[in-house]
Structure formats: structure tokens, C-alpha cells
PDB file of C-alpha atoms and ligand atoms in Angstrom:
ATOM      1  CA  MET A   1      82.180 139.568-216.983  1.00 52.00           C
ATOM      2  CA  GLU A   2      79.262 141.782-216.018  1.00 55.00           C
ATOM      3  CA  LYS A   3      79.579 143.461-212.648  1.00 59.00           C
ATOM      4  CA  LYS A   4      76.695 143.963-210.266  1.00 84.00           C
ATOM      5  CA  THR A   5      76.731 147.758-210.295  1.00 93.00           C
ATOM      6  CA  GLY A   6      78.195 150.197-212.816  1.00 95.00           C
ATOM      7  CA  ILE A   7      78.934 153.624-211.408  1.00 96.00           C
ATOM      8  CA  GLY A   8      79.593 156.853-213.319  1.00 97.00           C
ATOM      9  CA  LYS A   9      80.108 160.370-212.022  1.00 96.00           C
ATOM     10  CA  ALA A  10      80.279 163.789-213.643  1.00 96.00           C
ATOM     11  CA  HIS A  11      80.370 167.416-212.539  1.00 96.00           C
ATOM     12  CA  SER A  12      78.418 170.433-213.646  1.00 94.00           C
ATOM     13  CA  LYS A  13      79.521 173.669-215.310  1.00 95.00           C
ATOM     14  CA  ILE A  14      78.796 177.346-215.613  1.00 95.00           C
ATOM     15  CA  ILE A  15      79.341 179.559-218.659  1.00 97.00           C
ATOM     16  CA  LEU A  16      81.329 182.677-217.805  1.00 98.00           C
ATOM     17  CA  MET A  17      81.111 184.303-221.244  1.00 98.00           C
ATOM     18  CA  GLY A  18      79.901 183.458-224.740  1.00 98.00           C
ATOM     19  CA  GLU A  19      76.608 181.557-224.415  1.00 97.00           C
ATOM     20  CA  HIS A  20      74.589 181.710-227.637  1.00 97.00           C
ATOM     21  CA  SER A  21      77.413 183.377-229.614  1.00 97.00           C
ATOM     22  CA  VAL A  22      79.328 180.083-229.198  1.00 97.00           C
ATOM     23  CA  VAL A  23      76.655 178.385-231.328  1.00 96.00           C
ATOM     24  CA  TYR A  24      77.737 180.696-234.197  1.00 97.00           C
ATOM     25  CA  GLY A  25      81.454 179.950-233.921  1.00 97.00           C
ATOM     26  CA  HIS A  26      82.467 182.748-231.535  1.00 98.00           C
ATOM     27  CA  PRO A  27      84.669 181.950-228.523  1.00 98.00           C
ATOM     28  CA  ALA A  28      83.255 181.148-225.106  1.00 98.00           C
ATOM     29  CA  ILE A  29      84.717 180.684-221.628  1.00 98.00           C
ATOM     30  CA  ALA A  30      83.240 178.194-219.178  1.00 97.00           C
ATOM     31  CA  LEU A  31      84.159 176.718-215.807  1.00 97.00           C
ATOM     32  CA  PRO A  32      83.690 173.239-214.408  1.00 96.00           C
ATOM     33  CA  LEU A  33      81.895 173.185-211.044  1.00 95.00           C
ATOM     34  CA  LYS A  34      83.676 170.194-209.626  1.00 93.00           C
ATOM     35  CA  ASN A  35      81.811 170.131-206.315  1.00 90.00           C
ATOM     36  CA  ILE A  36      78.373 169.888-207.896  1.00 91.00           C
ATOM     37  CA  GLU A  37      78.098 166.301-209.049  1.00 93.00           C
ATOM     38  CA  VAL A  38      75.855 163.678-210.601  1.00 93.00           C
ATOM     39  CA  THR A  39      76.212 159.956-209.943  1.00 95.00           C
ATOM     40  CA  CYS A  40      74.537 157.281-212.066  1.00 95.00           C
ATOM     41  CA  ARG A  41      74.245 153.649-210.932  1.00 95.00           C
ATOM     42  CA  ILE A  42      73.408 150.852-213.338  1.00 94.00           C
ATOM     43  CA  THR A  43      72.290 147.486-212.000  1.00 93.00           C
ATOM     44  CA  ALA A  44      70.778 144.348-213.487  1.00 92.00           C
ATOM     45  CA  GLY A  45      67.008 144.666-214.044  1.00 89.00           C
ATOM     46  CA  ASP A  46      64.121 142.399-214.975  1.00 87.00           C
ATOM     47  CA  GLU A  47      63.451 143.770-218.433  1.00 84.00           C
ATOM     48  CA  THR A  48      65.096 145.603-221.299  1.00 82.00           C
ATOM     49  CA  LEU A  49      64.934 149.385-221.038  1.00 78.00           C
ATOM     50  CA  LYS A  50      62.164 151.301-222.812  1.00 77.00           C
ATOM     51  CA  PHE A  51      63.856 153.899-224.924  1.00 74.00           C
ATOM     52  CA  ASP A  52      62.169 157.274-224.818  1.00 71.00           C
ATOM     53  CA  MET A  53      64.376 159.144-227.264  1.00 71.00           C
ATOM     54  CA  THR A  54      63.047 162.515-226.138  1.00 72.00           C
ATOM     55  CA  ASP A  55      64.845 162.070-222.819  1.00 78.00           C
ATOM     56  CA  PRO A  56      68.573 162.952-222.928  1.00 79.00           C
ATOM     57  CA  LEU A  57      69.426 160.555-220.074  1.00 86.00           C
ATOM     58  CA  VAL A  58      67.749 157.622-221.813  1.00 87.00           C
ATOM     59  CA  THR A  59      69.332 158.663-225.103  1.00 87.00           C
ATOM     60  CA  ALA A  60      72.755 158.663-223.455  1.00 91.00           C
ATOM     61  CA  ILE A  61      72.176 155.183-222.022  1.00 92.00           C
ATOM     62  CA  PHE A  62      70.942 153.947-225.383  1.00 90.00           C
ATOM     63  CA  ALA A  63      73.918 155.470-227.247  1.00 91.00           C
ATOM     64  CA  ALA A  64      76.282 153.668-224.859  1.00 95.00           C
ATOM     65  CA  LEU A  65      74.416 150.335-225.056  1.00 94.00           C
ATOM     66  CA  GLU A  66      74.209 150.533-228.850  1.00 92.00           C
ATOM     67  CA  TYR A  67      77.938 151.208-229.091  1.00 94.00           C
ATOM     68  CA  LEU A  68      78.590 148.141-226.926  1.00 95.00           C
ATOM     69  CA  GLY A  69      76.051 145.997-228.838  1.00 95.00           C
ATOM     70  CA  GLN A  70      74.045 145.561-225.611  1.00 94.00           C
ATOM     71  CA  GLU A  71      70.691 147.119-226.592  1.00 89.00           C
ATOM     72  CA  ASP A  72      68.835 144.094-225.212  1.00 90.00           C
ATOM     73  CA  ALA A  73      70.523 144.096-221.800  1.00 91.00           C
ATOM     74  CA  GLN A  74      68.149 144.028-218.823  1.00 91.00           C
ATOM     75  CA  LEU A  75      69.116 146.965-216.652  1.00 92.00           C
ATOM     76  CA  THR A  76      67.845 149.582-214.249  1.00 91.00           C
ATOM     77  CA  TYR A  77      69.373 152.969-213.595  1.00 92.00           C
ATOM     78  CA  LEU A  78      69.359 155.378-210.685  1.00 92.00           C
ATOM     79  CA  VAL A  79      70.554 158.964-210.898  1.00 92.00           C
ATOM     80  CA  ASP A  80      71.564 160.966-207.854  1.00 91.00           C
ATOM     81  CA  SER A  81      72.143 164.584-208.878  1.00 88.00           C
ATOM     82  CA  GLN A  82      73.186 167.729-207.045  1.00 85.00           C
ATOM     83  CA  VAL A  83      72.905 169.662-210.315  1.00 80.00           C
ATOM     84  CA  PRO A  84      69.622 171.551-210.539  1.00 76.00           C
ATOM     85  CA  GLN A  85      67.821 170.709-213.770  1.00 79.00           C
ATOM     86  CA  ARG A  86      67.244 173.306-216.461  1.00 78.00           C
ATOM     87  CA  ARG A  87      69.217 176.048-214.758  1.00 78.00           C
ATOM     88  CA  GLY A  88      72.100 176.448-217.235  1.00 76.00           C
ATOM     89  CA  MET A  89      74.439 174.403-215.055  1.00 81.00           C
ATOM     90  CA  GLY A  90      74.958 171.590-217.528  1.00 80.00           C
ATOM     91  CA  SER A  91      72.565 169.113-215.952  1.00 84.00           C
ATOM     92  CA  SER A  92      71.765 167.328-219.225  1.00 86.00           C
ATOM     93  CA  ALA A  93      75.441 166.971-220.221  1.00 91.00           C
ATOM     94  CA  ALA A  94      76.518 165.939-216.706  1.00 93.00           C
ATOM     95  CA  VAL A  95      73.763 163.332-216.403  1.00 92.00           C
ATOM     96  CA  ALA A  96      74.647 161.951-219.857  1.00 93.00           C
ATOM     97  CA  ILE A  97      78.355 161.706-218.970  1.00 96.00           C
ATOM     98  CA  ALA A  98      77.600 159.963-215.668  1.00 96.00           C
ATOM     99  CA  ALA A  99      75.202 157.529-217.373  1.00 95.00           C
ATOM    100  CA  ILE A 100      77.611 156.621-220.186  1.00 97.00           C
ATOM    101  CA  ARG A 101      80.454 156.128-217.705  1.00 97.00           C
ATOM    102  CA  ALA A 102      78.165 153.928-215.584  1.00 97.00           C
ATOM    103  CA  ILE A 103      77.183 151.743-218.572  1.00 96.00           C
ATOM    104  CA  PHE A 104      80.819 151.245-219.588  1.00 97.00           C
ATOM    105  CA  ASP A 105      81.716 150.508-215.962  1.00 96.00           C
ATOM    106  CA  TYR A 106      78.853 148.000-215.717  1.00 96.00           C
ATOM    107  CA  PHE A 107      80.138 146.115-218.761  1.00 95.00           C
ATOM    108  CA  ASP A 108      83.745 146.623-217.644  1.00 94.00           C
ATOM    109  CA  GLN A 109      84.684 148.297-220.938  1.00 96.00           C
ATOM    110  CA  ASP A 110      87.294 150.993-221.562  1.00 95.00           C
ATOM    111  CA  LEU A 111      85.916 154.379-222.510  1.00 96.00           C
ATOM    112  CA  THR A 112      88.226 156.855-224.240  1.00 95.00           C
ATOM    113  CA  ALA A 113      87.717 160.598-223.793  1.00 93.00           C
ATOM    114  CA  ASP A 114      86.863 161.039-227.507  1.00 93.00           C
ATOM    115  CA  LEU A 115      84.288 158.258-227.503  1.00 95.00           C
ATOM    116  CA  LEU A 116      82.682 159.618-224.327  1.00 95.00           C
ATOM    117  CA  GLU A 117      82.410 163.118-225.808  1.00 92.00           C
ATOM    118  CA  ASN A 118      80.955 161.713-229.020  1.00 91.00           C
ATOM    119  CA  LEU A 119      78.290 159.728-227.167  1.00 92.00           C
ATOM    120  CA  VAL A 120      77.466 162.691-224.890  1.00 91.00           C
ATOM    121  CA  ASN A 121      76.985 164.957-227.874  1.00 87.00           C
ATOM    122  CA  GLN A 122      74.498 162.454-229.349  1.00 84.00           C
ATOM    123  CA  ALA A 123      72.448 162.820-226.158  1.00 82.00           C
ATOM    124  CA  GLU A 124      72.896 166.600-226.143  1.00 80.00           C
ATOM    125  CA  MET A 125      71.301 166.749-229.620  1.00 80.00           C
ATOM    126  CA  ILE A 126      68.092 165.657-227.895  1.00 73.00           C
ATOM    127  CA  ALA A 127      68.458 168.135-225.023  1.00 65.00           C
ATOM    128  CA  HIS A 128      69.338 171.146-227.159  1.00 70.00           C
ATOM    129  CA  SER A 129      68.670 170.479-230.864  1.00 68.00           C
ATOM    130  CA  ASN A 130      71.911 172.125-232.121  1.00 80.00           C
ATOM    131  CA  PRO A 131      74.432 172.010-229.261  1.00 87.00           C
ATOM    132  CA  SER A 132      77.741 173.800-229.712  1.00 92.00           C
ATOM    133  CA  GLY A 133      79.436 171.116-227.590  1.00 91.00           C
ATOM    134  CA  LEU A 134      80.458 173.677-224.937  1.00 95.00           C
ATOM    135  CA  ASP A 135      78.439 172.113-222.118  1.00 92.00           C
ATOM    136  CA  ALA A 136      79.768 168.602-222.744  1.00 91.00           C
ATOM    137  CA  LYS A 137      83.358 169.827-223.086  1.00 93.00           C
ATOM    138  CA  THR A 138      83.186 171.821-219.837  1.00 96.00           C
ATOM    139  CA  CYS A 139      81.560 168.984-217.897  1.00 94.00           C
ATOM    140  CA  LEU A 140      84.394 166.764-219.169  1.00 95.00           C
ATOM    141  CA  SER A 141      87.112 169.230-218.173  1.00 95.00           C
ATOM    142  CA  ASP A 142      88.746 169.712-214.780  1.00 95.00           C
ATOM    143  CA  ARG A 143      89.919 173.211-215.702  1.00 96.00           C
ATOM    144  CA  PRO A 144      88.261 176.382-217.016  1.00 97.00           C
ATOM    145  CA  ILE A 145      88.237 176.344-220.809  1.00 97.00           C
ATOM    146  CA  LYS A 146      88.091 178.621-223.794  1.00 98.00           C
ATOM    147  CA  PHE A 147      86.033 176.840-226.442  1.00 97.00           C
ATOM    148  CA  ILE A 148      85.407 177.492-230.125  1.00 97.00           C
ATOM    149  CA  ARG A 149      82.869 175.271-231.879  1.00 95.00           C
ATOM    150  CA  ASN A 150      84.395 172.850-234.383  1.00 89.00           C
ATOM    151  CA  LEU A 151      87.871 174.229-233.681  1.00 93.00           C
ATOM    152  CA  GLY A 152      88.609 172.982-230.195  1.00 92.00           C
ATOM    153  CA  PHE A 153      89.361 174.178-226.735  1.00 95.00           C
ATOM    154  CA  ALA A 154      92.212 175.283-224.497  1.00 96.00           C
ATOM    155  CA  SER A 155      92.519 175.043-220.733  1.00 96.00           C
ATOM    156  CA  LEU A 156      92.755 178.430-219.038  1.00 96.00           C
ATOM    157  CA  THR A 157      94.746 179.288-215.958  1.00 93.00           C
ATOM    158  CA  MET A 158      92.596 181.243-213.558  1.00 93.00           C
ATOM    159  CA  ASN A 159      94.287 182.702-210.486  1.00 90.00           C
ATOM    160  CA  LEU A 160      92.063 185.655-209.874  1.00 94.00           C
ATOM    161  CA  ASP A 161      91.775 185.917-206.131  1.00 91.00           C
ATOM    162  CA  ALA A 162      88.069 186.550-206.654  1.00 97.00           C
ATOM    163  CA  TYR A 163      84.748 184.734-206.307  1.00 97.00           C
ATOM    164  CA  LEU A 164      81.914 183.965-208.651  1.00 97.00           C
ATOM    165  CA  VAL A 165      78.501 183.938-207.014  1.00 98.00           C
ATOM    166  CA  ILE A 166      75.920 181.841-208.861  1.00 96.00           C
ATOM    167  CA  ALA A 167      72.258 182.513-208.083  1.00 97.00           C
ATOM    168  CA  ASP A 168      69.267 180.521-209.293  1.00 95.00           C
ATOM    169  CA  THR A 169      66.263 182.625-210.372  1.00 96.00           C
ATOM    170  CA  GLY A 170      64.037 179.623-209.629  1.00 93.00           C
ATOM    171  CA  ILE A 171      62.712 179.774-213.188  1.00 91.00           C
ATOM    172  CA  HIS A 172      63.371 176.817-215.501  1.00 88.00           C
ATOM    173  CA  GLY A 173      65.722 177.765-218.314  1.00 84.00           C
ATOM    174  CA  HIS A 174      64.623 176.998-221.879  1.00 86.00           C
ATOM    175  CA  THR A 175      67.798 176.473-223.876  1.00 87.00           C
ATOM    176  CA  SER A 176      66.264 175.056-227.069  1.00 86.00           C
ATOM    177  CA  GLU A 177      63.636 177.804-227.198  1.00 91.00           C
ATOM    178  CA  ALA A 178      66.274 180.472-226.572  1.00 94.00           C
ATOM    179  CA  VAL A 179      68.596 179.046-229.259  1.00 93.00           C
ATOM    180  CA  ASP A 180      65.616 178.962-231.683  1.00 93.00           C
ATOM    181  CA  LYS A 181      64.689 182.519-230.802  1.00 95.00           C
ATOM    182  CA  VAL A 182      68.190 183.757-231.639  1.00 96.00           C
ATOM    183  CA  ARG A 183      68.208 181.755-234.891  1.00 95.00           C
ATOM    184  CA  LYS A 184      64.843 183.227-235.927  1.00 95.00           C
ATOM    185  CA  SER A 185      66.165 186.753-235.317  1.00 94.00           C
ATOM    186  CA  GLY A 186      68.352 186.101-238.365  1.00 93.00           C
ATOM    187  CA  GLN A 187      70.596 188.931-239.564  1.00 94.00           C
ATOM    188  CA  THR A 188      69.623 191.318-236.753  1.00 93.00           C
ATOM    189  CA  ALA A 189      71.203 189.010-234.169  1.00 96.00           C
ATOM    190  CA  LEU A 190      74.540 188.705-235.970  1.00 97.00           C
ATOM    191  CA  PRO A 191      76.223 191.933-234.752  1.00 97.00           C
ATOM    192  CA  LEU A 192      75.118 191.217-231.175  1.00 98.00           C
ATOM    193  CA  LEU A 193      76.566 187.713-231.404  1.00 98.00           C
ATOM    194  CA  LYS A 194      79.827 189.095-232.770  1.00 98.00           C
ATOM    195  CA  ASN A 195      79.957 191.602-229.868  1.00 98.00           C
ATOM    196  CA  LEU A 196      79.391 188.763-227.402  1.00 98.00           C
ATOM    197  CA  GLY A 197      82.315 186.867-228.945  1.00 98.00           C
ATOM    198  CA  ASP A 198      84.523 189.979-228.714  1.00 98.00           C
ATOM    199  CA  LEU A 199      83.561 190.375-225.047  1.00 98.00           C
ATOM    200  CA  ALA A 200      84.569 186.755-224.415  1.00 98.00           C
ATOM    201  CA  LEU A 201      88.000 187.617-225.852  1.00 98.00           C
ATOM    202  CA  GLU A 202      88.167 190.711-223.625  1.00 98.00           C
ATOM    203  CA  ALA A 203      87.297 188.511-220.679  1.00 98.00           C
ATOM    204  CA  GLU A 204      90.073 186.073-221.640  1.00 98.00           C
ATOM    205  CA  LYS A 205      92.567 188.958-221.668  1.00 97.00           C
ATOM    206  CA  ALA A 206      91.240 190.245-218.340  1.00 97.00           C
ATOM    207  CA  ILE A 207      91.694 186.753-216.860  1.00 97.00           C
ATOM    208  CA  GLU A 208      95.301 186.592-218.141  1.00 96.00           C
ATOM    209  CA  GLN A 209      96.026 190.017-216.627  1.00 96.00           C
ATOM    210  CA  ALA A 210      93.991 189.301-213.464  1.00 96.00           C
ATOM    211  CA  ASP A 211      92.093 192.528-214.196  1.00 97.00           C
ATOM    212  CA  LEU A 212      88.893 191.984-212.226  1.00 97.00           C
ATOM    213  CA  GLN A 213      87.323 195.295-213.160  1.00 97.00           C
ATOM    214  CA  ALA A 214      87.756 194.560-216.880  1.00 98.00           C
ATOM    215  CA  LEU A 215      86.323 191.066-216.419  1.00 98.00           C
ATOM    216  CA  GLY A 216      83.351 192.442-214.488  1.00 98.00           C
ATOM    217  CA  ASN A 217      82.718 195.097-217.154  1.00 98.00           C
ATOM    218  CA  ALA A 218      82.786 192.474-219.917  1.00 98.00           C
ATOM    219  CA  MET A 219      80.275 190.353-217.962  1.00 98.00           C
ATOM    220  CA  SER A 220      77.860 193.238-217.442  1.00 98.00           C
ATOM    221  CA  GLN A 221      78.074 194.294-221.087  1.00 98.00           C
ATOM    222  CA  ALA A 222      77.422 190.695-222.136  1.00 98.00           C
ATOM    223  CA  HIS A 223      74.269 190.661-220.026  1.00 98.00           C
ATOM    224  CA  GLY A 224      73.008 193.745-221.860  1.00 98.00           C
ATOM    225  CA  LEU A 225      73.596 192.057-225.225  1.00 98.00           C
ATOM    226  CA  LEU A 226      71.943 188.792-224.141  1.00 98.00           C
ATOM    227  CA  ALA A 227      68.940 190.791-222.935  1.00 98.00           C
ATOM    228  CA  ARG A 228      68.788 192.539-226.326  1.00 97.00           C
ATOM    229  CA  LEU A 229      68.877 189.117-228.000  1.00 97.00           C
ATOM    230  CA  GLY A 230      65.752 188.336-225.965  1.00 97.00           C
ATOM    231  CA  VAL A 231      67.184 185.376-224.032  1.00 97.00           C
ATOM    232  CA  SER A 232      67.147 186.856-220.531  1.00 97.00           C
ATOM    233  CA  CYS A 233      64.043 187.049-218.316  1.00 97.00           C
ATOM    234  CA  PRO A 234      62.763 189.647-215.819  1.00 97.00           C
ATOM    235  CA  GLU A 235      63.907 187.602-212.805  1.00 97.00           C
ATOM    236  CA  ALA A 236      67.477 187.309-214.168  1.00 97.00           C
ATOM    237  CA  ASP A 237      67.525 191.017-215.092  1.00 98.00           C
ATOM    238  CA  HIS A 238      66.414 191.830-211.555  1.00 98.00           C
ATOM    239  CA  LEU A 239      69.085 189.683-209.851  1.00 98.00           C
ATOM    240  CA  VAL A 240      71.774 191.099-212.169  1.00 98.00           C
ATOM    241  CA  GLN A 241      70.676 194.607-211.177  1.00 98.00           C
ATOM    242  CA  VAL A 242      70.646 193.655-207.482  1.00 98.00           C
ATOM    243  CA  ALA A 243      74.196 192.249-207.767  1.00 98.00           C
ATOM    244  CA  ARG A 244      75.496 195.346-209.518  1.00 97.00           C
ATOM    245  CA  SER A 245      73.821 197.734-207.060  1.00 96.00           C
ATOM    246  CA  ALA A 246      75.290 195.682-204.201  1.00 96.00           C
ATOM    247  CA  GLY A 247      78.786 196.368-205.552  1.00 94.00           C
ATOM    248  CA  ALA A 248      79.554 193.288-207.697  1.00 98.00           C
ATOM    249  CA  LEU A 249      82.283 194.021-210.255  1.00 98.00           C
ATOM    250  CA  GLY A 250      80.006 192.597-212.945  1.00 98.00           C
ATOM    251  CA  ALA A 251      77.000 190.325-213.358  1.00 98.00           C
ATOM    252  CA  LYS A 252      75.154 188.502-216.127  1.00 98.00           C
ATOM    253  CA  MET A 253      72.786 185.692-216.891  1.00 98.00           C
ATOM    254  CA  SER A 254      74.505 182.391-217.651  1.00 97.00           C
ATOM    255  CA  GLY A 255      73.583 179.515-219.952  1.00 95.00           C
ATOM    256  CA  GLY A 256      70.724 179.191-222.413  1.00 93.00           C
ATOM    257  CA  GLY A 257      68.500 181.630-220.534  1.00 94.00           C
ATOM    258  CA  LEU A 258      64.765 182.425-220.489  1.00 95.00           C
ATOM    259  CA  GLY A 259      65.256 181.449-216.827  1.00 93.00           C
ATOM    260  CA  GLY A 260      68.130 179.710-215.048  1.00 94.00           C
ATOM    261  CA  CYS A 261      71.002 181.321-213.191  1.00 95.00           C
ATOM    262  CA  ILE A 262      72.886 184.569-212.990  1.00 97.00           C
ATOM    263  CA  ILE A 263      76.549 184.938-212.064  1.00 98.00           C
ATOM    264  CA  ALA A 264      78.250 187.844-210.303  1.00 98.00           C
ATOM    265  CA  LEU A 265      81.926 188.638-209.749  1.00 98.00           C
ATOM    266  CA  VAL A 266      83.134 189.826-206.336  1.00 98.00           C
ATOM    267  CA  LYS A 267      86.558 190.282-204.816  1.00 97.00           C
ATOM    268  CA  THR A 268      86.345 188.694-201.357  1.00 97.00           C
ATOM    269  CA  SER A 269      84.536 185.814-199.680  1.00 96.00           C
ATOM    270  CA  GLU A 270      82.911 188.328-197.277  1.00 97.00           C
ATOM    271  CA  GLU A 271      81.511 190.225-200.265  1.00 97.00           C
ATOM    272  CA  ALA A 272      80.284 186.934-201.704  1.00 97.00           C
ATOM    273  CA  GLU A 273      78.467 186.144-198.412  1.00 97.00           C
ATOM    274  CA  ARG A 274      76.856 189.578-198.276  1.00 97.00           C
ATOM    275  CA  LEU A 275      75.803 189.371-201.920  1.00 98.00           C
ATOM    276  CA  ILE A 276      74.299 185.914-201.434  1.00 97.00           C
ATOM    277  CA  GLN A 277      72.204 187.257-198.559  1.00 97.00           C
ATOM    278  CA  LYS A 278      70.973 190.121-200.713  1.00 97.00           C
ATOM    279  CA  LEU A 279      70.233 187.893-203.740  1.00 98.00           C
ATOM    280  CA  LYS A 280      68.223 185.526-201.528  1.00 97.00           C
ATOM    281  CA  GLU A 281      66.206 188.429-200.131  1.00 97.00           C
ATOM    282  CA  GLU A 282      65.520 189.477-203.717  1.00 97.00           C
ATOM    283  CA  GLY A 283      64.254 186.107-204.938  1.00 95.00           C
ATOM    284  CA  ALA A 284      67.211 183.754-205.604  1.00 97.00           C
ATOM    285  CA  ILE A 285      66.118 180.275-204.549  1.00 96.00           C
ATOM    286  CA  ASN A 286      69.617 178.803-204.351  1.00 94.00           C
ATOM    287  CA  THR A 287      73.193 180.059-204.553  1.00 96.00           C
ATOM    288  CA  TRP A 288      76.705 178.670-204.970  1.00 95.00           C
ATOM    289  CA  THR A 289      80.138 180.278-204.698  1.00 96.00           C
ATOM    290  CA  GLU A 290      83.116 179.355-206.861  1.00 94.00           C
ATOM    291  CA  LYS A 291      86.658 180.559-206.157  1.00 95.00           C
ATOM    292  CA  LEU A 292      88.246 181.798-209.385  1.00 95.00           C
TER     293      LEU A 292
HETATM  294  C1  MEV B   1      73.708 176.298-223.308  1.00 70.32           C
HETATM  295  O1  MEV B   1      74.241 175.899-222.050  1.00 70.32           O
HETATM  296  C2  MEV B   1      74.681 177.178-224.038  1.00 70.32           C
HETATM  297  C3  MEV B   1      74.198 177.701-225.384  1.00 70.32           C
HETATM  298  O2  MEV B   1      75.270 178.496-225.908  1.00 70.32           O
HETATM  299  C4  MEV B   1      73.850 176.580-226.335  1.00 70.32           C
HETATM  300  C5  MEV B   1      75.056 175.793-226.821  1.00 70.32           C
HETATM  301  O3  MEV B   1      76.198 176.204-226.613  1.00 70.32           O
HETATM  302  O4  MEV B   1      74.808 174.741-227.438  1.00 70.32           O
HETATM  303  C6  MEV B   1      72.989 178.607-225.244  1.00 70.32           C
END
């Protein structure tokens, strides 16, 4: 029996290490942001949905309806999102997950984890042409993960007694363009990508040993490499510099880049507060703090 409203929720994510290099099979580390959520509500509508297959949300809904053989269902959808769009925080993956969950809830159908991931990745192909699957996997995980494309993922234990400050440059990120830019750099990008993968492994070791200085160093070095790849932007470079000058243990851009967010590692919540103040004075339009 059809229910009146189908509801689906999902949370956002942030990449700690390994954006871009993950597309080329190097390891990455990413964290779910469980308090930053998207909710999608599906209700009966007066007409069948118009499918604009350039929109990842609509593509996600279509993928779910097609799987269920319900392409002609008359529905409306409403999305309520705390995840800022195009800021490297997994908005497209989170919205797709919430929408697919809502469709399955509406039709009262079971949705396995594998099927959900498969359908989300179909939608992510629209959002980011050649997605590694990292965003979807992190938005589907309740724990930090280490992820290697086509190989799988492992949950990471993170007891760092530290804080990650996330600051939004206010500039829309451009993931597809950034991924294309790296691809077009061809052979010259390969050593930088390998170095980024090695830094992700150093970060993993630092997390295991709770070595905050080593983690911070790996983050700052990764920012330098991402900037050399041409996927940072002046606003992100500026906020990274501000964070480092203000005493952060490390800082970097996060996500696809050419805009979006930066992340900075600090030891205490007081340091996080002070850094947030400084980043806002220097142009950050929004900030979040995540305990690690
Ligand atoms: C985008 O959030 C992360 C990238 O590594 C792309 C991908 O993993 O598909 C830039």
C-alpha cells in the first residue's frame, strides 16, 4: 500500500585527506558530519514528474522510481537541507540518498545498503561526471572512513581529542571542472596525486597514533599539492593561511575545490572558537566545528 508521505534523511561529509587523488585509486580519508542533515519528503502529486536528467536530485528520484517500476507515479518532492550546496560537503550525495530513501519509504519497499549506494552513484555520475564514490560512501557511513576506489573502505577509529574547524569561503565549488582540470594536466599531475595519496596514508598513521602535529603537517602539505594541481582558489588559500598563522596545527582546502570549504585542525574547543572568529573576520561566510 502506498503511504501518504515518504521520508528519507541523510547526513553530509567532509574530506580530511585525499580529494582528487582518490579518483586515481589513491587512498582518502573522510568524515561523516552527522549533525548536518538533509530530509526529503515525497507525497502524492497531480502529475508524473518531469525528469531533468541534468539535476542529480531528479536523477536520484528517477533511478529509484525506475528500479521500483514506478516511473509513471504522480508525486511531488520537498527537500529541506542544512547542507550548503556546492561547498564540498557532499550536498549532491546527501540529497540523492535522502531522496532515494524517501521514495522507497513512500512505496514501503526495503532498501538494502548495496542497492542504495548503487542508485546514489548513478545520480552522482550526473553531479560529478566520474565520481570516485567517496562522497556517497561517506554520506552513507556513521564513522570516519578510509576509502580506496574500486577496492572498498574501512571504518576508522578517531579518538583525537582535537577539533576540526570547517570554514566556507562563500565561493561555489566546481567539482566537475576541477576533476577535468586535473585529468587534462595528464602526466604532470601524476606525481602530485601520488604524493597526495602518500599524505593520506601518513594522516591515517597519525590518526592511529593520535599524533596531532603529524596530522596537521600532512593536511598543510596536502593543501600545497592541491594548490599546485590548480584546484584551490585565492579565497581558500587565504583562509588556509589565516588558520595557520592563527596557530592551527594544519589546514587545507577540502572537496573538489575551485571554491568551497577549508578545514583546520586545532587542539581545544577554545582554540576552535578563536579560530572561527578570525576566519569570519577574514571572509568565511559560515563555519562548523567537528570533534575528532
Ligand atoms: C569531491 O567531493 C571529491 C573528488 O575527489 C571527486 C571524487 O572523489 O569523485 C574531487
